[in-house]
C-alpha cells in the first residue's frame, strides 16, 4: 500500500520514482538516475548507488520525464543526458552512448535519426 501511495504522489511531477532493491523501497530523484531500462519483462533504473526495479512502464516514462534531460535510445532504454560522457559515432549508421561511469548503451537503428536531431537541437 505504501509503495502504491508513494508512486501516486511521484507520478504527478515525476521528479522522483520509487525503486525496489532487496525488498526495500527507495525514493530516487530522477536527476540522479543514469538510465531507465527493461530486462526480462521488468523495468529498472540505474544510479551510481545501484540498480532498482521500478513499476513505471517505459512508454509512461518517455512521456512524463523532462524531454530536455531524458531521451529514449531504444525500446528498452531511456537515458539521462546529464550522465552521458559522449555519443560515439565511429561505426557508420550506429551510435553508442558512453556514460560518465564508464558503461555504454547502444542506440537502436530506429532511434538514430531522433538522437541526431536531438543532438543538433541542443547545439543551437
mmCIF file of C-alpha atoms in Angstrom:
data_model
loop_
_atom_site.group_PDB
_atom_site.id
_atom_site.type_symbol
_atom_site.label_atom_id
_atom_site.label_comp_id
_atom_site.label_asym_id
_atom_site.label_seq_id
_atom_site.Cartn_x
_atom_site.Cartn_y
_atom_site.Cartn_z
ATOM 1 C CA UNK A 1 0.000 0.000 0.000
ATOM 2 C CA UNK A 2 2.827 2.407 0.902
ATOM 3 C CA UNK A 3 4.548 1.730 -2.428
ATOM 4 C CA UNK A 4 1.312 2.470 -4.295
ATOM 5 C CA UNK A 5 0.787 5.749 -2.418
ATOM 6 C CA UNK A 6 4.379 6.862 -2.995
ATOM 7 C CA UNK A 7 4.088 6.017 -6.686
ATOM 8 C CA UNK A 8 0.876 8.034 -6.951
ATOM 9 C CA UNK A 9 2.446 11.104 -5.337
ATOM 10 C CA UNK A 10 5.503 10.844 -7.553
ATOM 11 C CA UNK A 11 3.585 10.303 -10.790
ATOM 12 C CA UNK A 12 2.289 13.890 -10.847
ATOM 13 C CA UNK A 13 5.676 15.545 -11.427
ATOM 14 C CA UNK A 14 7.983 12.573 -11.900
ATOM 15 C CA UNK A 15 10.822 14.342 -10.146
ATOM 16 C CA UNK A 16 11.313 11.076 -8.289
ATOM 17 C CA UNK A 17 10.452 7.398 -8.597
ATOM 18 C CA UNK A 18 10.109 4.569 -6.125
ATOM 19 C CA UNK A 19 12.773 1.907 -6.589
ATOM 20 C CA UNK A 20 12.823 -1.557 -5.055
ATOM 21 C CA UNK A 21 16.017 -3.346 -4.076
ATOM 22 C CA UNK A 22 16.117 -6.394 -1.764
ATOM 23 C CA UNK A 23 12.543 -5.738 -0.547
ATOM 24 C CA UNK A 24 13.480 -2.184 0.472
ATOM 25 C CA UNK A 25 11.731 0.827 -1.079
ATOM 26 C CA UNK A 26 13.827 3.839 -2.054
ATOM 27 C CA UNK A 27 12.681 7.261 -3.220
ATOM 28 C CA UNK A 28 15.055 8.195 -6.038
ATOM 29 C CA UNK A 29 15.347 11.630 -7.633
ATOM 30 C CA UNK A 30 15.170 11.374 -11.409
ATOM 31 C CA UNK A 31 18.165 13.724 -11.700
ATOM 32 C CA UNK A 32 20.343 11.034 -10.081
ATOM 33 C CA UNK A 33 19.183 8.321 -12.494
ATOM 34 C CA UNK A 34 21.682 7.415 -15.203
ATOM 35 C CA UNK A 35 19.242 5.358 -17.243
ATOM 36 C CA UNK A 36 15.944 3.514 -17.201
ATOM 37 C CA UNK A 37 15.950 0.117 -18.877
ATOM 38 C CA UNK A 38 13.852 -3.009 -19.414
ATOM 39 C CA UNK A 39 15.139 -6.501 -18.887
ATOM 40 C CA UNK A 40 13.214 -9.780 -18.710
ATOM 41 C CA UNK A 41 9.773 -8.078 -18.547
ATOM 42 C CA UNK A 42 10.781 -5.781 -15.658
ATOM 43 C CA UNK A 43 11.772 -2.112 -15.672
ATOM 44 C CA UNK A 44 14.730 -0.741 -13.765
ATOM 45 C CA UNK A 45 16.566 2.480 -13.073
ATOM 46 C CA UNK A 46 20.318 2.648 -12.614
ATOM 47 C CA UNK A 47 22.076 5.175 -10.389
ATOM 48 C CA UNK A 48 25.633 5.428 -9.095
ATOM 49 C CA UNK A 49 24.326 3.637 -5.983
ATOM 50 C CA UNK A 50 22.936 0.611 -7.830
ATOM 51 C CA UNK A 51 20.083 -0.777 -9.884
ATOM 52 C CA UNK A 52 16.490 -0.615 -8.662
ATOM 53 C CA UNK A 53 13.347 -2.259 -10.011
ATOM 54 C CA UNK A 54 10.539 0.212 -10.743
ATOM 55 C CA UNK A 55 6.835 -0.144 -11.506
ATOM 56 C CA UNK A 56 6.570 2.571 -14.192
ATOM 57 C CA UNK A 57 6.230 1.485 -17.813
ATOM 58 C CA UNK A 58 8.715 2.696 -20.409
ATOM 59 C CA UNK A 59 6.052 4.457 -22.504
ATOM 60 C CA UNK A 60 4.908 6.355 -19.394
ATOM 61 C CA UNK A 61 8.479 7.358 -18.511
ATOM 62 C CA UNK A 62 9.100 8.569 -22.052
ATOM 63 C CA UNK A 63 6.099 10.901 -21.805
ATOM 64 C CA UNK A 64 6.481 12.004 -18.175
ATOM 65 C CA UNK A 65 10.225 12.673 -17.920
ATOM 66 C CA UNK A 66 11.607 16.094 -18.918
ATOM 67 C CA UNK A 67 12.465 15.785 -22.635
ATOM 68 C CA UNK A 68 15.454 18.141 -22.311
ATOM 69 C CA UNK A 69 17.112 15.736 -19.887
ATOM 70 C CA UNK A 70 15.897 12.266 -20.912
ATOM 71 C CA UNK A 71 15.813 10.662 -24.329
ATOM 72 C CA UNK A 72 14.725 7.222 -25.436
ATOM 73 C CA UNK A 73 17.524 5.460 -27.291
ATOM 74 C CA UNK A 74 15.837 2.093 -27.847
ATOM 75 C CA UNK A 75 12.692 0.167 -26.969
ATOM 76 C CA UNK A 76 14.402 -0.922 -23.770
ATOM 77 C CA UNK A 77 16.362 2.185 -22.652
ATOM 78 C CA UNK A 78 15.861 5.848 -21.744
ATOM 79 C CA UNK A 79 18.998 7.783 -20.785
ATOM 80 C CA UNK A 80 19.638 10.898 -18.739
ATOM 81 C CA UNK A 81 21.864 13.062 -20.923
ATOM 82 C CA UNK A 82 23.333 14.755 -17.845
ATOM 83 C CA UNK A 83 25.121 11.455 -17.148
ATOM 84 C CA UNK A 84 26.317 10.960 -20.743
ATOM 85 C CA UNK A 85 30.008 11.483 -21.435
ATOM 86 C CA UNK A 86 29.693 11.290 -25.232
ATOM 87 C CA UNK A 87 27.892 9.783 -28.201
ATOM 88 C CA UNK A 88 30.282 7.625 -30.239
ATOM 89 C CA UNK A 89 29.512 7.592 -33.980
ATOM 90 C CA UNK A 90 32.681 5.824 -35.162
ATOM 91 C CA UNK A 91 30.720 2.948 -36.708
ATOM 92 C CA UNK A 92 28.685 4.134 -39.699
ATOM 93 C CA UNK A 93 24.968 4.015 -39.016
ATOM 94 C CA UNK A 94 25.407 3.176 -35.343
ATOM 95 C CA UNK A 95 25.583 5.336 -32.233
ATOM 96 C CA UNK A 96 26.874 4.204 -28.861
ATOM 97 C CA UNK A 97 26.166 6.171 -25.683
ATOM 98 C CA UNK A 98 29.131 6.331 -23.311
ATOM 99 C CA UNK A 99 28.244 7.250 -19.741
ATOM 100 C CA UNK A 100 30.451 9.132 -17.278
ATOM 101 C CA UNK A 101 30.637 5.995 -15.103
ATOM 102 C CA UNK A 102 32.298 4.063 -17.962
ATOM 103 C CA UNK A 103 29.303 1.980 -19.052
ATOM 104 C CA UNK A 104 27.853 2.023 -22.572
ATOM 105 C CA UNK A 105 24.493 1.518 -24.248
ATOM 106 C CA UNK A 106 23.701 1.132 -27.961
ATOM 107 C CA UNK A 107 21.185 3.348 -29.753
ATOM 108 C CA UNK A 108 18.772 1.317 -31.861
ATOM 109 C CA UNK A 109 18.905 1.969 -35.600
ATOM 110 C CA UNK A 110 15.261 3.034 -35.484
ATOM 111 C CA UNK A 111 16.075 5.752 -32.910
ATOM 112 C CA UNK A 112 19.267 7.008 -34.598
ATOM 113 C CA UNK A 113 17.552 9.830 -36.568
ATOM 114 C CA UNK A 114 15.833 11.035 -33.384
ATOM 115 C CA UNK A 115 19.133 11.093 -31.496
ATOM 116 C CA UNK A 116 20.872 13.010 -34.285
ATOM 117 C CA UNK A 117 18.019 15.534 -34.369
ATOM 118 C CA UNK A 118 18.113 15.830 -30.576
ATOM 119 C CA UNK A 119 21.865 16.478 -30.618
ATOM 120 C CA UNK A 120 21.591 19.070 -33.383
ATOM 121 C CA UNK A 121 18.789 20.816 -31.482
ATOM 122 C CA UNK A 122 20.931 21.070 -28.350
ATOM 123 C CA UNK A 123 23.775 22.574 -30.344
ATOM 124 C CA UNK A 124 21.672 25.535 -31.458
#
